[in-house]
Amino acid sequence: MSAQAGRTRREATADLLGVALAALTGLAFLAEDADAGRESEGYLLLSGVVMLAGSLSLWWRRRWPVGVAAGLLPTAVLTESTAGAILLAVLTVAVRRSWRVTAAVVAAHCLAAVPYTLRRPEPDLAAAGVDAAGQALWAIGASAVLMLPFAWWGAVVRARRAELSALRERAERAEDEARAVAERVRARERAHLAREMHDVLAHRISLVSLHAGALELRPSLPPEEVAEAARTIRASAHLALEDLREILGVLRHGEAAEEGVRPLPGLDRVAELVAERRAAGTPVDVDDQLPEGEEPSFAVSRTAYRVVQEGLTNAGKHAPGARVGLRLARTPEGELHISLRNLLPAASAPVVPGSRSGLIGLAERAELTGGRLDYGVRRAEEGRVEFRLEAWLPWSGSG
């Protein structure tokens, strides 16, 4: 016997157990009739065949719950050995269909029990002189008492599944919205970076044009000045090409234009930024281990400034008054390493909520320059926790 299409292993196992349980229940009824000697062997054989067919029909109860329950209606008129299969069919209808359909199935099976009861009256009721109408009412009531708990159980399972499905859909929508917000933040950050680098490129080209114009207007310049101007033009053109490659690398990711974006300062302005934060009440300890006389590329320098700015801003918002440790260094691998850390306030202290969209944008910005960003809550000394923000950027930037 092969599982129907789409049936999981767990469902197939449950269906096999259902078929076996219904068959065992039917055999118990048939054994009782055989022991009582109330039925002929032919009837018992026919009831056994009907019982097995009804039990096997449960294998398709998930695909056609109402069809299987309706197919068991004639068996209820003939024998009570299909009672187990009927109860499982009612349970399945209640799980997979509406309460109106379930009520109709229960009512139909209650009525189908009447002919069997009239053909085989209950001995106690017959001895008490209950007429046919009373027997019919008793059959309907007894069937309802047996089936209603299964119908209720199925309705509870159906409601629970619907609730879980709604929660799952809500969680999926929330994840989709979060991904959309993160993508908008990344797109905005790419637009920032592209606009900044566009301005820098325009500055480079302006220098080239200025020095070339000077050579054109003053052809009698001394050779030394001509050579100096030529070197300046060559250096500016080289840097312009590097900036252009960085712009193209950003634009490959796509971005939306954004008005009013001005170029960010670089590492040379970190000292001013630290001074501003100190004046605002945030104590900052700076450990500057950068080599003197060497500077990273423009894109890396601006990204580094942005990392420091975001870290100090977050510390002021979420841990006001906490001391911030800032470390700048060049690693042996040739990377610019930026580290900011601050202790988090106690759980009872008020904290300004944040969306972390700035950190998402920073991560995208670091990736566009060929680096990486890491942030989160970490264990500190004496059982305290601290927030760390670290970035590793290539010293020469992305080509």
Short mmCIF file of C-alpha atoms in Angstrom, two decimals:
data_model
loop_
_atom_site.label_atom_id
_atom_site.label_comp_id
_atom_site.label_asym_id
_atom_site.label_seq_id
_atom_site.Cartn_x
_atom_site.Cartn_y
_atom_site.Cartn_z
CA MET A 1 0.00 0.00 0.00
CA SER A 2 1.57 3.32 -1.09
CA ALA A 3 1.05 6.61 0.67
CA GLN A 4 -1.08 9.16 -1.12
CA ALA A 5 0.69 12.10 -2.72
CA GLY A 6 1.82 14.71 -0.24
CA ARG A 7 1.48 12.49 2.82
CA THR A 8 4.33 12.80 5.31
CA ARG A 9 5.88 9.83 7.07
CA ARG A 10 4.26 10.89 10.32
CA GLU A 11 0.83 11.16 8.70
CA ALA A 12 1.25 7.75 7.02
CA THR A 13 2.12 6.18 10.36
CA ALA A 14 -0.92 7.79 12.02
CA ASP A 15 -3.18 6.60 9.21
CA LEU A 16 -1.91 3.03 9.49
CA LEU A 17 -2.52 3.12 13.23
CA GLY A 18 -6.03 4.48 12.58
CA VAL A 19 -6.81 1.65 10.16
CA ALA A 20 -5.49 -0.91 12.65
CA LEU A 21 -7.42 0.60 15.58
CA ALA A 22 -10.67 0.68 13.62
CA ALA A 23 -10.17 -2.94 12.55
CA LEU A 24 -9.42 -4.09 16.11
CA THR A 25 -12.53 -2.29 17.40
CA GLY A 26 -14.64 -3.95 14.70
CA LEU A 27 -13.22 -7.39 15.53
CA ALA A 28 -14.17 -6.85 19.17
CA PHE A 29 -17.79 -6.15 18.17
CA LEU A 30 -17.86 -9.20 15.89
CA ALA A 31 -16.39 -11.42 18.62
CA GLU A 32 -19.09 -10.23 21.02
CA ASP A 33 -21.82 -11.08 18.50
CA ALA A 34 -20.28 -14.49 17.83
CA ASP A 35 -20.09 -15.31 21.55
CA ALA A 36 -23.70 -14.26 22.08
CA GLY A 37 -24.82 -16.43 19.16
CA ARG A 38 -27.29 -13.78 18.04
CA GLU A 39 -26.16 -13.69 14.40
CA SER A 40 -25.62 -16.27 11.70
CA GLU A 41 -22.21 -17.12 10.36
CA GLY A 42 -23.13 -15.59 7.01
CA TYR A 43 -24.02 -12.28 8.65
CA LEU A 44 -20.84 -12.30 10.69
CA LEU A 45 -18.77 -12.96 7.56
CA LEU A 46 -20.53 -10.13 5.68
CA SER A 47 -20.05 -7.79 8.66
CA GLY A 48 -16.36 -8.68 8.77
CA VAL A 49 -15.89 -7.84 5.09
CA VAL A 50 -17.77 -4.53 5.50
CA MET A 51 -15.76 -3.73 8.63
CA LEU A 52 -12.43 -4.32 6.86
CA ALA A 53 -13.50 -2.21 3.88
CA GLY A 54 -14.61 0.62 6.19
CA SER A 55 -11.37 0.46 8.15
CA LEU A 56 -9.24 0.53 4.98
CA SER A 57 -11.18 3.56 3.70
CA LEU A 58 -9.60 5.58 6.53
CA TRP A 59 -6.35 5.54 4.53
CA TRP A 60 -7.92 8.23 2.27
CA ARG A 61 -9.61 10.21 5.03
CA ARG A 62 -7.16 13.16 4.77
CA ARG A 63 -7.76 13.69 1.06
CA TRP A 64 -11.52 13.07 1.08
CA PRO A 65 -12.72 13.43 4.70
CA VAL A 66 -16.40 14.03 3.85
CA GLY A 67 -16.39 11.34 1.14
CA VAL A 68 -15.00 8.70 3.50
CA ALA A 69 -17.50 9.67 6.23
CA ALA A 70 -20.38 9.51 3.72
CA GLY A 71 -19.16 6.15 2.42
CA LEU A 72 -19.41 4.72 5.95
CA LEU A 73 -23.09 5.69 6.28
CA PRO A 74 -24.44 2.44 4.66
CA THR A 75 -22.20 0.35 6.91
CA ALA A 76 -23.82 1.87 9.99
CA VAL A 77 -27.19 0.55 8.77
CA LEU A 78 -25.79 -2.98 8.41
CA THR A 79 -23.40 -3.48 11.34
CA GLU A 80 -21.99 -1.80 14.41
CA SER A 81 -18.51 -3.18 13.74
CA THR A 82 -17.60 -0.03 11.76
CA ALA A 83 -18.15 2.21 14.81
CA GLY A 84 -14.40 2.78 15.27
CA ALA A 85 -13.94 3.79 11.63
CA ILE A 86 -16.95 6.15 11.84
CA LEU A 87 -15.60 7.92 14.92
CA LEU A 88 -12.18 8.48 13.29
CA ALA A 89 -13.90 9.70 10.11
CA VAL A 90 -15.95 12.22 12.14
CA LEU A 91 -12.77 13.38 13.87
CA THR A 92 -11.08 13.95 10.49
CA VAL A 93 -14.05 15.90 9.13
CA ALA A 94 -14.01 18.15 12.20
CA VAL A 95 -10.27 18.80 11.76
CA ARG A 96 -10.41 19.59 8.04
CA ARG A 97 -13.84 21.05 7.41
CA SER A 98 -16.13 23.71 8.93
CA TRP A 99 -18.39 23.11 11.89
CA ARG A 100 -21.45 23.18 9.61
CA VAL A 101 -20.14 20.29 7.55
CA THR A 102 -19.16 18.44 10.72
CA ALA A 103 -22.64 18.91 12.20
CA ALA A 104 -24.22 17.57 9.00
CA VAL A 105 -21.99 14.48 9.06
CA VAL A 106 -22.75 13.80 12.74
CA ALA A 107 -26.49 14.21 12.15
CA ALA A 108 -26.40 11.85 9.18
CA HIS A 109 -24.62 9.14 11.15
CA CYS A 110 -27.01 9.56 14.08
CA LEU A 111 -29.91 8.92 11.72
CA ALA A 112 -28.10 5.99 10.07
CA ALA A 113 -27.94 4.23 13.44
CA VAL A 114 -31.74 4.10 13.67
CA PRO A 115 -32.38 1.25 11.16
CA TYR A 116 -29.76 -0.97 12.80
CA THR A 117 -31.24 -0.37 16.25
CA LEU A 118 -34.76 -1.13 15.02
CA ARG A 119 -33.53 -4.38 13.48
CA ARG A 120 -31.57 -5.32 16.60
CA PRO A 121 -33.30 -3.65 19.57
CA GLU A 122 -31.33 -3.28 22.78
CA PRO A 123 -32.34 -6.16 25.10
CA ASP A 124 -32.78 -3.88 28.13
CA LEU A 125 -34.98 -1.45 26.21
CA ALA A 126 -37.07 -4.27 24.73
CA ALA A 127 -37.53 -5.82 28.17
CA ALA A 128 -38.69 -2.43 29.48
CA GLY A 129 -41.35 -2.25 26.75
CA VAL A 130 -39.86 0.71 24.87
CA ASP A 131 -41.56 1.07 21.50
CA ALA A 132 -39.91 1.65 18.13
CA ALA A 133 -40.00 5.45 18.47
CA GLY A 134 -38.25 5.24 21.80
CA GLN A 135 -35.69 2.85 20.36
CA ALA A 136 -35.01 5.31 17.50
CA LEU A 137 -34.57 8.22 19.88
CA TRP A 138 -32.25 6.12 22.02
CA ALA A 139 -30.15 5.24 18.93
CA ILE A 140 -29.87 8.89 17.93
CA GLY A 141 -28.93 9.98 21.45
CA ALA A 142 -26.38 7.21 21.98
CA SER A 143 -24.73 7.94 18.61
CA ALA A 144 -24.58 11.65 19.40
CA VAL A 145 -23.00 10.97 22.80
CA LEU A 146 -20.30 8.88 21.11
CA MET A 147 -19.56 11.21 18.17
CA LEU A 148 -19.80 14.68 19.74
CA PRO A 149 -16.58 14.34 21.81
CA PHE A 150 -14.68 13.37 18.64
CA ALA A 151 -16.27 16.27 16.75
CA TRP A 152 -15.30 18.66 19.56
CA TRP A 153 -11.75 17.26 19.66
CA GLY A 154 -11.40 17.76 15.90
CA ALA A 155 -12.73 21.33 16.15
CA VAL A 156 -10.15 22.14 18.83
CA VAL A 157 -7.35 20.73 16.66
CA ARG A 158 -8.62 22.72 13.67
CA ALA A 159 -8.75 25.96 15.67
CA ARG A 160 -5.25 25.35 17.01
CA ARG A 161 -3.89 24.73 13.54
CA ALA A 162 -5.55 27.89 12.25
CA GLU A 163 -4.01 29.88 15.11
CA LEU A 164 -0.54 28.45 14.45
CA SER A 165 -0.92 29.17 10.74
CA ALA A 166 -1.89 32.77 11.47
CA LEU A 167 1.09 33.19 13.81
CA ARG A 168 3.39 31.67 11.20
CA GLU A 169 2.09 34.02 8.52
CA ARG A 170 2.46 36.98 10.87
CA ALA A 171 6.06 36.00 11.63
CA GLU A 172 6.82 35.61 7.91
CA ARG A 173 5.33 39.04 7.20
CA ALA A 174 7.42 40.53 10.00
CA GLU A 175 10.56 38.92 8.56
CA ASP A 176 9.72 40.22 5.09
CA GLU A 177 9.18 43.71 6.48
CA ALA A 178 12.45 43.56 8.40
CA ARG A 179 14.30 42.46 5.25
CA ALA A 180 12.66 45.28 3.29
CA VAL A 181 13.68 47.84 5.94
CA ALA A 182 17.23 46.49 6.00
CA GLU A 183 17.41 46.65 2.20
CA ARG A 184 16.19 50.25 2.22
CA VAL A 185 18.86 51.10 4.79
CA ARG A 186 21.53 49.42 2.67
CA ALA A 187 20.32 51.22 -0.45
CA ARG A 188 20.41 54.55 1.38
CA GLU A 189 23.92 53.82 2.62
CA ARG A 190 25.06 52.95 -0.90
CA ALA A 191 23.54 56.23 -2.09
CA HIS A 192 25.47 58.09 0.64
CA LEU A 193 28.72 56.46 -0.35
CA ALA A 194 28.23 56.94 -4.08
CA ARG A 195 27.32 60.62 -3.60
CA GLU A 196 30.35 61.24 -1.41
CA MET A 197 32.68 59.57 -3.86
CA HIS A 198 31.07 61.49 -6.72
CA ASP A 199 31.94 64.75 -4.97
CA VAL A 200 35.50 63.58 -4.37
CA LEU A 201 35.83 62.56 -8.02
CA ALA A 202 34.56 65.96 -9.12
CA HIS A 203 37.19 67.55 -6.89
CA ARG A 204 39.93 65.46 -8.51
CA ILE A 205 38.82 66.33 -12.02
CA SER A 206 38.65 70.01 -11.07
CA LEU A 207 42.29 69.88 -9.95
CA VAL A 208 43.30 68.27 -13.23
CA SER A 209 41.39 70.93 -15.18
CA LEU A 210 42.86 73.75 -13.09
CA HIS A 211 46.49 72.72 -13.56
CA ALA A 212 45.99 71.91 -17.23
CA GLY A 213 44.44 75.36 -17.72
CA ALA A 214 47.39 76.99 -16.01
CA LEU A 215 49.79 75.25 -18.39
CA GLU A 216 47.72 76.40 -21.35
CA LEU A 217 47.50 80.02 -20.21
CA ARG A 218 51.17 80.26 -19.20
CA PRO A 219 53.20 78.36 -21.78
CA SER A 220 56.36 80.18 -20.70
CA LEU A 221 56.52 78.63 -17.23
CA PRO A 222 59.92 77.36 -16.08
CA PRO A 223 60.54 73.65 -16.69
CA GLU A 224 60.49 72.96 -12.95
CA GLU A 225 56.97 74.40 -12.57
CA VAL A 226 55.78 72.57 -15.68
CA ALA A 227 57.11 69.30 -14.28
CA GLU A 228 55.46 69.98 -10.92
CA ALA A 229 52.13 70.73 -12.60
CA ALA A 230 52.43 67.58 -14.67
CA ARG A 231 53.09 65.49 -11.58
CA THR A 232 50.06 67.03 -9.90
CA ILE A 233 47.90 66.30 -12.94
CA ARG A 234 49.13 62.70 -13.08
CA ALA A 235 48.56 62.13 -9.34
CA SER A 236 45.09 63.67 -9.46
CA ALA A 237 44.14 61.62 -12.53
CA HIS A 238 45.37 58.44 -10.84
CA LEU A 239 43.34 59.14 -7.71
CA ALA A 240 40.34 60.04 -9.85
CA LEU A 241 40.52 56.67 -11.57
CA GLU A 242 40.68 54.90 -8.20
CA ASP A 243 37.66 56.85 -6.98
CA LEU A 244 35.81 56.05 -10.20
CA ARG A 245 36.42 52.33 -9.71
CA GLU A 246 35.04 52.60 -6.17
CA ILE A 247 31.95 54.44 -7.44
CA LEU A 248 31.30 51.75 -10.03
CA GLY A 249 31.69 49.08 -7.36
CA VAL A 250 29.01 50.80 -5.30
CA LEU A 251 26.66 51.40 -8.24
CA ARG A 252 26.77 47.72 -9.19
CA HIS A 253 24.68 47.13 -6.05
CA GLY A 254 22.15 49.75 -7.16
CA GLU A 255 21.15 52.82 -5.21
CA ALA A 256 18.52 55.53 -5.12
CA ALA A 257 19.44 59.19 -5.40
CA GLU A 258 19.23 61.14 -2.21
CA GLU A 259 19.36 64.92 -2.01
CA GLY A 260 21.38 66.93 0.46
CA VAL A 261 24.05 64.31 1.17
CA ARG A 262 27.46 65.87 1.79
CA PRO A 263 30.80 64.03 1.99
CA LEU A 264 31.67 62.72 5.43
CA PRO A 265 35.00 63.69 7.01
CA GLY A 266 37.72 61.10 7.48
CA LEU A 267 40.05 59.87 10.20
CA ASP A 268 41.65 63.31 10.46
CA ARG A 269 38.40 64.55 12.05
CA VAL A 270 38.03 61.78 14.65
CA ALA A 271 39.71 63.95 17.29
CA GLU A 272 37.10 66.66 16.78
CA LEU A 273 34.33 64.08 17.00
CA VAL A 274 35.73 62.73 20.29
CA ALA A 275 35.97 66.26 21.67
CA GLU A 276 32.34 66.90 20.79
CA ARG A 277 31.21 63.73 22.55
CA ARG A 278 33.26 64.56 25.62
CA ALA A 279 31.69 68.01 25.72
CA ALA A 280 28.27 66.32 25.54
CA GLY A 281 29.06 64.28 28.67
CA THR A 282 30.38 61.02 27.22
CA PRO A 283 33.85 60.15 28.61
CA VAL A 284 35.95 58.68 25.80
CA ASP A 285 39.34 56.96 26.20
CA VAL A 286 41.26 56.96 22.91
CA ASP A 287 44.02 54.45 22.15
CA ASP A 288 45.42 55.61 18.80
CA GLN A 289 48.01 53.16 17.49
CA LEU A 290 47.86 54.20 13.85
CA PRO A 291 51.26 54.62 12.18
CA GLU A 292 52.30 58.22 11.61
CA GLY A 293 52.70 59.44 8.07
CA GLU A 294 50.44 56.73 6.60
CA GLU A 295 46.78 57.15 5.74
CA PRO A 296 44.19 54.74 4.38
CA SER A 297 42.24 55.42 1.18
CA PHE A 298 39.55 58.08 1.10
CA ALA A 299 36.69 55.54 1.13
CA VAL A 300 38.17 53.66 4.08
CA SER A 301 38.90 56.87 5.97
CA ARG A 302 35.31 58.07 5.57
CA THR A 303 33.93 54.67 6.54
CA ALA A 304 36.18 54.62 9.63
CA TYR A 305 34.89 58.04 10.68
CA ARG A 306 31.32 56.80 10.22
CA VAL A 307 31.99 53.74 12.40
CA VAL A 308 33.40 55.90 15.20
CA GLN A 309 30.52 58.36 14.87
CA GLU A 310 27.88 55.62 15.05
CA GLY A 311 29.59 53.91 18.00
CA LEU A 312 29.83 57.12 20.05
CA THR A 313 26.27 58.10 19.17
CA ASN A 314 24.90 54.71 20.23
CA ALA A 315 26.84 54.84 23.49
CA GLY A 316 25.41 58.26 24.29
CA LYS A 317 21.87 57.09 23.51
CA HIS A 318 21.80 53.65 25.11
CA ALA A 319 24.40 54.00 27.89
CA PRO A 320 24.46 57.70 28.84
CA GLY A 321 27.45 58.59 30.98
CA ALA A 322 29.18 55.26 30.41
CA ARG A 323 32.90 55.40 29.55
CA VAL A 324 33.67 54.48 25.97
CA GLY A 325 36.92 52.87 24.92
CA LEU A 326 38.04 53.69 21.36
CA ARG A 327 40.99 51.92 19.78
CA LEU A 328 42.43 52.55 16.33
CA ALA A 329 45.21 50.33 15.00
CA ARG A 330 46.66 48.80 11.89
CA THR A 331 46.76 45.02 12.10
CA PRO A 332 49.66 42.84 10.90
CA GLU A 333 47.36 41.72 8.08
CA GLY A 334 47.25 45.27 6.74
CA GLU A 335 43.76 46.14 7.99
CA LEU A 336 42.47 49.18 9.82
CA HIS A 337 40.96 47.90 13.06
CA ILE A 338 38.42 50.08 14.89
CA SER A 339 37.07 48.99 18.26
CA LEU A 340 34.53 50.73 20.50
CA ARG A 341 33.20 49.28 23.73
CA ASN A 342 31.10 50.53 26.61
CA LEU A 343 29.43 48.94 29.61
CA LEU A 344 25.67 48.63 29.40
CA PRO A 345 23.47 50.14 32.12
CA ALA A 346 21.64 48.00 34.67
CA ALA A 347 18.40 46.36 33.55
CA SER A 348 16.37 48.83 35.62
CA ALA A 349 17.93 51.89 33.98
CA PRO A 350 15.90 53.53 31.21
CA VAL A 351 17.25 52.84 27.74
CA VAL A 352 16.39 54.66 24.55
CA PRO A 353 15.00 52.10 22.08
CA GLY A 354 16.72 51.78 18.73
CA SER A 355 16.10 50.03 15.41
CA ARG A 356 19.80 49.26 14.71
CA SER A 357 19.28 50.53 11.16
CA GLY A 358 22.47 52.57 11.54
CA LEU A 359 24.42 49.40 12.30
CA ILE A 360 22.86 47.65 9.31
CA GLY A 361 23.96 50.53 7.11
CA LEU A 362 27.45 50.42 8.60
CA ALA A 363 27.72 46.72 7.85
CA GLU A 364 26.76 47.36 4.23
CA ARG A 365 29.21 50.26 4.01
CA ALA A 366 32.05 48.17 5.44
CA GLU A 367 31.27 45.37 2.98
CA LEU A 368 31.32 47.80 0.04
CA THR A 369 34.81 48.92 1.02
CA GLY A 370 35.98 45.30 1.26
CA GLY A 371 35.84 45.03 5.07
CA ARG A 372 33.56 43.60 7.72
CA LEU A 373 31.69 44.74 10.81
CA ASP A 374 30.84 42.96 14.05
CA TYR A 375 28.68 44.21 16.90
CA GLY A 376 26.70 42.90 19.83
CA VAL A 377 26.51 42.41 23.58
CA ARG A 378 29.50 40.62 25.11
CA ARG A 379 30.45 39.44 28.59
CA ALA A 380 32.72 41.85 30.45
CA GLU A 381 34.54 41.70 33.76
CA GLU A 382 32.82 41.34 37.15
CA GLY A 383 29.68 39.86 35.64
CA ARG A 384 28.83 43.01 33.69
CA VAL A 385 27.98 43.11 30.01
CA GLU A 386 29.23 45.55 27.43
CA PHE A 387 28.40 46.51 23.89
CA ARG A 388 31.18 46.16 21.34
CA LEU A 389 31.41 47.58 17.85
CA GLU A 390 34.38 46.49 15.76
CA ALA A 391 35.32 47.04 12.14
CA TRP A 392 38.13 45.66 10.00
CA LEU A 393 38.71 47.69 6.86
CA PRO A 394 41.35 47.17 4.16
CA TRP A 395 43.98 49.88 4.51
CA SER A 396 44.03 50.61 0.80
CA GLY A 397 40.28 50.27 0.23
CA SER A 398 38.48 48.22 -2.44
CA GLY A 399 39.63 48.39 -6.01
#
